[in-house]
C-alpha positions as a printed Julia matrix, in Angstrom:
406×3 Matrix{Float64}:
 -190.55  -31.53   89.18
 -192.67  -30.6    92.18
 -190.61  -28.88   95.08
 -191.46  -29.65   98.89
 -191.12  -27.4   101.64
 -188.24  -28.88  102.64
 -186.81  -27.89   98.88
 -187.25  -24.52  100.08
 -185.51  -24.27  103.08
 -182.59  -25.41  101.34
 -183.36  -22.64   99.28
 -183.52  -19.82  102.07
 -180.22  -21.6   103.64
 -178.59  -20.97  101.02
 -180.15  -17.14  100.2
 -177.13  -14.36  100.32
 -179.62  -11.74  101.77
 -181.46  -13.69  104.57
 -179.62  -11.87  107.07
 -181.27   -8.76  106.45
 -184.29  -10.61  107.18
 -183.62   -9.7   110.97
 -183.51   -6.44  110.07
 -187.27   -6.18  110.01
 -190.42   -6.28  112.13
 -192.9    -8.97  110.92
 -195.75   -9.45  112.54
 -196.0   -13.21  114.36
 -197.73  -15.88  112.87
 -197.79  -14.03  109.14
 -196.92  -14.29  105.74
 -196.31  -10.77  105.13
 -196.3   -10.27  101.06
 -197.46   -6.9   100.99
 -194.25   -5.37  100.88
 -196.23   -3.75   97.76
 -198.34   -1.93   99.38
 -196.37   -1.07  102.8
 -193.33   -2.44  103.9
 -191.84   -3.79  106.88
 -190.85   -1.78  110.24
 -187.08   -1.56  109.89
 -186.05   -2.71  113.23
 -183.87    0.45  113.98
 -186.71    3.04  112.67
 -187.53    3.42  116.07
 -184.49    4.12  117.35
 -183.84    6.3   114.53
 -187.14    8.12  115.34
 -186.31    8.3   119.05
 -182.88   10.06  118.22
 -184.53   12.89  116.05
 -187.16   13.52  119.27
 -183.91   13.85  121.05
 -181.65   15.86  119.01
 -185.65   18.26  118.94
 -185.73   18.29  123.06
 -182.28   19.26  123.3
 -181.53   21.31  120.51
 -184.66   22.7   119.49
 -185.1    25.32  116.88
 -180.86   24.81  116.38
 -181.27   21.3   115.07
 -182.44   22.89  111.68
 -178.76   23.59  111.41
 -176.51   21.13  113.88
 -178.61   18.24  113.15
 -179.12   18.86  108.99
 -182.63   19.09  109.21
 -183.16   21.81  106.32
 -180.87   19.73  103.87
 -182.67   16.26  104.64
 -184.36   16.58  101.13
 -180.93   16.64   99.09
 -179.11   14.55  102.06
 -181.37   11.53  102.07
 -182.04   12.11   98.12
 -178.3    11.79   97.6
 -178.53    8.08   99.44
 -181.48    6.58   97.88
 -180.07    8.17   93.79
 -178.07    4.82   93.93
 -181.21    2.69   93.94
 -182.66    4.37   90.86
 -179.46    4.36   88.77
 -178.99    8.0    89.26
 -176.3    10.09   90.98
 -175.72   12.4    93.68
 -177.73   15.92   93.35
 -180.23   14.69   91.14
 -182.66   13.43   93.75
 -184.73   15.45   96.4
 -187.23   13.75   98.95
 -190.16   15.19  100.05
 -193.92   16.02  100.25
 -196.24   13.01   98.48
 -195.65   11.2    94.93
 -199.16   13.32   94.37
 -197.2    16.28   95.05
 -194.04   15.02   92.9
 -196.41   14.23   89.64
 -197.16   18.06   89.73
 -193.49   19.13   90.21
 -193.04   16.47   87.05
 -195.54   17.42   84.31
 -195.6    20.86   85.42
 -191.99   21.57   84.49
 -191.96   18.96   81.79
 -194.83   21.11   80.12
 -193.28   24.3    80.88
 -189.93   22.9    78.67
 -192.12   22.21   76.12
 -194.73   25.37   75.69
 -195.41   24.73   71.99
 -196.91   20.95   72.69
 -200.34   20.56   74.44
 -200.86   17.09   74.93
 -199.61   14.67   77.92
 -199.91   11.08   77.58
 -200.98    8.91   80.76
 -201.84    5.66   80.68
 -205.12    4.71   82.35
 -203.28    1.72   83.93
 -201.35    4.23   85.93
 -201.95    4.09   89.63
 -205.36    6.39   89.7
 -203.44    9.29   91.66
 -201.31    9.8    88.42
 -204.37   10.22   86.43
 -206.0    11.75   88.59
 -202.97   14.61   89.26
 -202.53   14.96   85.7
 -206.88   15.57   85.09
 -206.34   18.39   87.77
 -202.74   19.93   86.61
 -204.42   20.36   82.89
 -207.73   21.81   84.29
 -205.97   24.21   85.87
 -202.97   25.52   82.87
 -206.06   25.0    80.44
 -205.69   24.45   77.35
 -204.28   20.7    77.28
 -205.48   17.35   75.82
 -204.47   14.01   78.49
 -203.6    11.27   75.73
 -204.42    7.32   76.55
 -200.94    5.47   75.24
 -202.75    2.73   73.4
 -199.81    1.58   71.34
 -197.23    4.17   72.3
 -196.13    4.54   68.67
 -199.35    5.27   67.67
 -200.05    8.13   70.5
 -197.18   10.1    70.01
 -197.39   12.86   67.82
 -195.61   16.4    67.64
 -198.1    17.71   70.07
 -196.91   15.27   72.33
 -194.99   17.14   75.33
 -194.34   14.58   77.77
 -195.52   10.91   78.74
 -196.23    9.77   82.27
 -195.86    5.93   83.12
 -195.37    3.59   85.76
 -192.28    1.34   85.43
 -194.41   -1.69   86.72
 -198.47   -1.87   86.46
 -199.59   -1.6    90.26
 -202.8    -4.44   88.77
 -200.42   -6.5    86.89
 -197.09   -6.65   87.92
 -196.11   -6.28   84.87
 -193.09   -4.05   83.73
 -192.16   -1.92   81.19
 -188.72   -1.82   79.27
 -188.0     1.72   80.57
 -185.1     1.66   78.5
 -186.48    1.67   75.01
 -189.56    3.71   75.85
 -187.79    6.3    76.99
 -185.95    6.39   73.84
 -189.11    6.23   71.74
 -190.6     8.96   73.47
 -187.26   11.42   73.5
 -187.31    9.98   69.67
 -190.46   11.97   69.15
 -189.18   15.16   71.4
 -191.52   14.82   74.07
 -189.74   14.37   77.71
 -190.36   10.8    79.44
 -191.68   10.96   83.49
 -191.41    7.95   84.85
 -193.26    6.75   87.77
 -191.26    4.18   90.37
 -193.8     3.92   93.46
 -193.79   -0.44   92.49
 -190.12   -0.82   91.44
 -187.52    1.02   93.75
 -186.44   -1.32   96.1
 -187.61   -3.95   94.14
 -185.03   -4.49   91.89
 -182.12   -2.35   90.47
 -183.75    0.56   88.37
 -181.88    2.99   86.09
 -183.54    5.79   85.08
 -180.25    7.98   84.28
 -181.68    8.27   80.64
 -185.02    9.78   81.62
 -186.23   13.37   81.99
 -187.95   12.91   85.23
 -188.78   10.24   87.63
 -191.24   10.45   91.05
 -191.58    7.13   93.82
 -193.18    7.04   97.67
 -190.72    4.97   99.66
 -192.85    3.18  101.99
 -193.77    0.44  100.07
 -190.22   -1.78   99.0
 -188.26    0.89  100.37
 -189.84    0.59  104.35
 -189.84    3.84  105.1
 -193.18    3.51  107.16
 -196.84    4.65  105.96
 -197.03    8.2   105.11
 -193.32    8.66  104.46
 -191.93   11.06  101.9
 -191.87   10.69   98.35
 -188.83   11.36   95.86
 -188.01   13.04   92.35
 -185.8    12.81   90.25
 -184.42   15.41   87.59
 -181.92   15.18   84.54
 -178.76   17.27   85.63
 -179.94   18.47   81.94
 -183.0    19.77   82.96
 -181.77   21.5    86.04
 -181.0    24.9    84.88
 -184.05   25.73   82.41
 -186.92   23.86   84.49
 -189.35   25.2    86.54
 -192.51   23.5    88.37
 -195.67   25.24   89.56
 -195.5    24.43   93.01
 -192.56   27.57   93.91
 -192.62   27.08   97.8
 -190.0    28.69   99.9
 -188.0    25.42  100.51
 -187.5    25.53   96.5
 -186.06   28.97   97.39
 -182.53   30.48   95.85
 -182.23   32.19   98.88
 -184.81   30.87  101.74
 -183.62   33.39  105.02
 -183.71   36.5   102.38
 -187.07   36.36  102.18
 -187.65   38.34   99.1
 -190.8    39.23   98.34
 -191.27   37.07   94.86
 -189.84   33.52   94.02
 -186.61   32.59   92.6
 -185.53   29.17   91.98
 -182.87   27.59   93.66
 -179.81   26.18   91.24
 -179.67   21.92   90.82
 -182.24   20.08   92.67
 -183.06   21.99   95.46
 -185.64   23.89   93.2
 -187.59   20.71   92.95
 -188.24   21.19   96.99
 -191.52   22.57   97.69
 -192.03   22.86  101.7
 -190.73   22.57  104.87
 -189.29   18.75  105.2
 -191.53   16.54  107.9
 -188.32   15.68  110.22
 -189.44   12.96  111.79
 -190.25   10.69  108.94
 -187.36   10.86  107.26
 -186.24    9.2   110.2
 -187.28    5.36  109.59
 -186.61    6.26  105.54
 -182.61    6.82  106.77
 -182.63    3.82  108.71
 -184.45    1.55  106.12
 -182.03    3.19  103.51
 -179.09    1.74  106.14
 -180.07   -1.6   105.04
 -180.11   -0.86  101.35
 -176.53    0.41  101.14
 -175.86   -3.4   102.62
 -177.73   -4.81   99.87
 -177.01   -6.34   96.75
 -179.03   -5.18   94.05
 -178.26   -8.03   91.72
 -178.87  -10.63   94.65
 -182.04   -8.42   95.18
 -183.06   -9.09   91.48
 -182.12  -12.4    91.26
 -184.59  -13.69   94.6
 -187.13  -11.61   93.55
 -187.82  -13.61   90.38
 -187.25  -16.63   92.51
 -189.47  -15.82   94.99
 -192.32  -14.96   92.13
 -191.43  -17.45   89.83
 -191.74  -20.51   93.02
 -195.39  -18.56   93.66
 -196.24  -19.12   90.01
 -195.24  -22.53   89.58
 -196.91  -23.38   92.86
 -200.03  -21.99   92.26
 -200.1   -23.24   88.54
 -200.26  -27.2    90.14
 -203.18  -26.28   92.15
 -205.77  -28.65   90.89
 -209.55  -28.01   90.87
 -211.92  -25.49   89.53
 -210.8   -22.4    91.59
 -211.59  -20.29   89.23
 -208.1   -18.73   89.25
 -206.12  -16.88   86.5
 -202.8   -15.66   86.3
 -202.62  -11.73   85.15
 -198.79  -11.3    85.63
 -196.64  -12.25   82.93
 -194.57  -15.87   83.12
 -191.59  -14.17   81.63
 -189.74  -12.63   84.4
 -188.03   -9.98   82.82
 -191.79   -8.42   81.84
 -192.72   -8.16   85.73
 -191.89   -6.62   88.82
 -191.95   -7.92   92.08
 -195.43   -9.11   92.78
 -198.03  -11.84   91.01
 -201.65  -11.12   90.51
 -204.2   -13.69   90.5
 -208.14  -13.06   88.79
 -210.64  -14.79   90.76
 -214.31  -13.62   90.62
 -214.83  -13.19   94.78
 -211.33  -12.35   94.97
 -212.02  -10.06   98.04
 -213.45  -12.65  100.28
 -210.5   -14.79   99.15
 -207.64  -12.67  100.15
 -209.98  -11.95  103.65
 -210.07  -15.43  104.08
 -206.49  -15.63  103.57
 -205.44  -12.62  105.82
 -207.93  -14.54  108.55
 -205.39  -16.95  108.1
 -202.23  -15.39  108.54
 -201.04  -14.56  104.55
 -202.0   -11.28  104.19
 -201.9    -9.93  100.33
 -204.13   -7.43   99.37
 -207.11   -6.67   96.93
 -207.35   -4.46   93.65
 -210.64   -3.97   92.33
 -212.44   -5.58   90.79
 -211.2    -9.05   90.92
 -207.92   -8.82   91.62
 -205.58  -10.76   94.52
 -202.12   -9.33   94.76
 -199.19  -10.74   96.06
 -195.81   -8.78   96.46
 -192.36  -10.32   97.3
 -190.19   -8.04   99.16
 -187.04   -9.85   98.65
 -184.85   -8.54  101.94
 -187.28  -10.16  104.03
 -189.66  -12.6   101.99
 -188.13  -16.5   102.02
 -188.88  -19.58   99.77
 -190.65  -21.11  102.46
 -193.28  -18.52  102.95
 -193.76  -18.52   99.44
 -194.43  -22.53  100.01
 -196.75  -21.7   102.95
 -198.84  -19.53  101.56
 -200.0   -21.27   98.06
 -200.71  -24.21  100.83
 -202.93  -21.59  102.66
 -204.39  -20.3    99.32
 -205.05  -24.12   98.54
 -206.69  -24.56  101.54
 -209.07  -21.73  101.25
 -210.09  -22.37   97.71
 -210.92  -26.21   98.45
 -212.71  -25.78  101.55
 -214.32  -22.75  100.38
 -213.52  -20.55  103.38
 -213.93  -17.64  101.56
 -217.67  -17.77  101.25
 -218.13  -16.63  105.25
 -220.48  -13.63  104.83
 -217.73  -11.58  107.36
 -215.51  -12.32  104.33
 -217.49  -10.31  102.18
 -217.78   -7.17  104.1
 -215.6    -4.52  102.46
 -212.95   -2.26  104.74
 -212.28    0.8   103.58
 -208.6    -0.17  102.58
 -208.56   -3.56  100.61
């Protein structure tokens, strides 16, 4: 059966969440589906922000104290462990998911000295590669793995496995469940990397040893905002990371000469916390403790399943292919088409008001954020992508000038 737009405002009349659609900023006259990449302005980050440059004019140096500042790493960790399945002093925000990758494998290799070999898959977002290539480097002495078939790769030499829960190309997502247990099966320690699921849909990662995520991408925290980790209570009193700043500190105001780790989570804090950004991540995480997860779930797959049929009754030689996987319970909260000028495509699109994004080399991504994204915008913009693929806007030379973020 082929559904209208008017099929689809039914649908978003009758959508549980869509009013925390007016919590957000969208931009006029777009389509906004890169919720993947960066989400929406909360609409009381601002005010939130404005309240922190307050509480700094008029307390100054005492807002450290009075206003909580120093504990905003295990304060805001403790309100976004209920989005990862976790509980309270087991997450601490701060620094960069770059920064949280080292924290990870560093202590994951330190509780396992006799293994030399980390596995990362070379679908990982680069930085995770990339983090891991320097980390080893630097120890010496360790081999980086490819997963392959994960069976296959792991071996007694094996000491911990870093993957992302959904492939940032793909969409597709991994049954964090059982390959955690296969990996803990063959004693390495499973780090799990959530930078394309948290906020997407409910995660539970209270069986893993480790887990890192940004928040500004389905979590709206704003561009640049701090990134999270999260540690097994297990691992809390035996692990130790490389990075041993003075936040991470047993006793910060002593300042003792050499480093001792905190107790709990606080030893997984590395620096100073940036004040202000935590800011719009508090007021974002306002909305979430409204939110539904289940409801949250259940319209993303909506929202990506309507984009998949839709796209799939496009007629013509467009040269499109569909790289996500059909079965929703194998993908996250985005769809990836292949098209072979797929950046002058999505240009051509975001020239006309649906802005996705681009992954090299041929790849158009799409991501749902389901507390703002509606049924009808999923219906607008496979009309849009129609449009563009049968009158060929896409092959205006502007269109194939490449910005330096795609």
């Amino acid at each position: 059966m082929t559904i209208s737009r008017a099929d689809c405002l039914a649908l978003d009349a009758g959508d549980p969440l869509k009013h925390l659609r007016d919590e957000f900023v969208l931009p006029d006259d777009t389509i906004y589906l890169v919720g993947n990449s960066l989400g929406a302005l909360p609409r009381a980050a601002s005010a939130a922000t404005a309240r922190v440059m307050e509480e700094w004019g008029r307390q100054a140096v005492g807002g450290w104290n009075s206003a909580g500042w120093f504990d905003l790493p295990l304060t805001t960790g403790d309100r976004l462990a209920p989005l990862i399945g976790v509980g309270p002093g087991q997450v601490a925000v701060g620094e960069t998911t770059s920064i949280a990758i080292v924290k990870a494998v560093s202590a994951a290799l330190g509780l396992r000295p006799d293994r030399r070999v980390i596995i990362s898959d070379t679908a990982n977002f680069p930085t995770d590669r990339y983090m891991v290539e320097g980390l080893a480097r630097a120890l010496g002495g360790y081999e980086i793995r490819d997963i392959g078939v994960l069976d296959e790769a792991l071996a007694d030499d094996v000491a911990c496995v870093l993957l992302s829960e959904v492939d940032y190309r793909t969409g597709e997502r991994h049954d964090t469940a059982a390959v955690t247990a296969r990996v803990q099966a063959a004693g390495a320690l499973m780090i799990w990397d959530l930078c394309h699921s948290a906020g997407a849909f409910p995660v539970d990662m209270s069986a893993a040893d480790f887990a890192v995520g940004c928040t500004y991408k389905y979590l709206n925290a704003g561009p640049g905002s701090p990134a999270f980790i999260y540690v097994h209570p297990r691992h809390h009193a035996e692990a130790e990371h490389m990075l041993t700043g003075w936040h991470g500190h047993a006793a910060p105001f002593a300042f003792e000469p050499s480093y001792r780790p905190a107790e709990g989570i606080r030893r997984f804090t590395v620096s100073t916390p940036h004040v202000l950004s935590f800011a719009p991540l508090n007021a974002s995480l306002d909305i979430w403790e409204r939110a539904d997860l289940d409801q949250v779930r259940a319209k993303s797959v909506a929202l990506t399943s309507l984009f998949i049929d839709l796209v799939e009754k496009l007629h013509g030689p467009y040269g499109l292919e569909l790289v996500t996987p059909r079965d929703p319970e194998r993908r996250g909260s985005q769809v990836s088409l292949r098209h072979p000028e797929g950046y002058p495509v999505m240009r051509a699109l975001i020239d006309r008001g649906v802005h996705g994004d681009f992954r090299a080399p041929d790849i158009l991504r799409f991501g749902f954020a389901p507390l703002y994204i509606r049924s009808v915008d999923v219906y607008d913009a496979v009309a849009t992508l129609t449009e563009v693929l049968e009158k060929e806007h896409w092959r205006d030379e502007r269109y194939r000038q490449r910005l330096a973020v795609t």
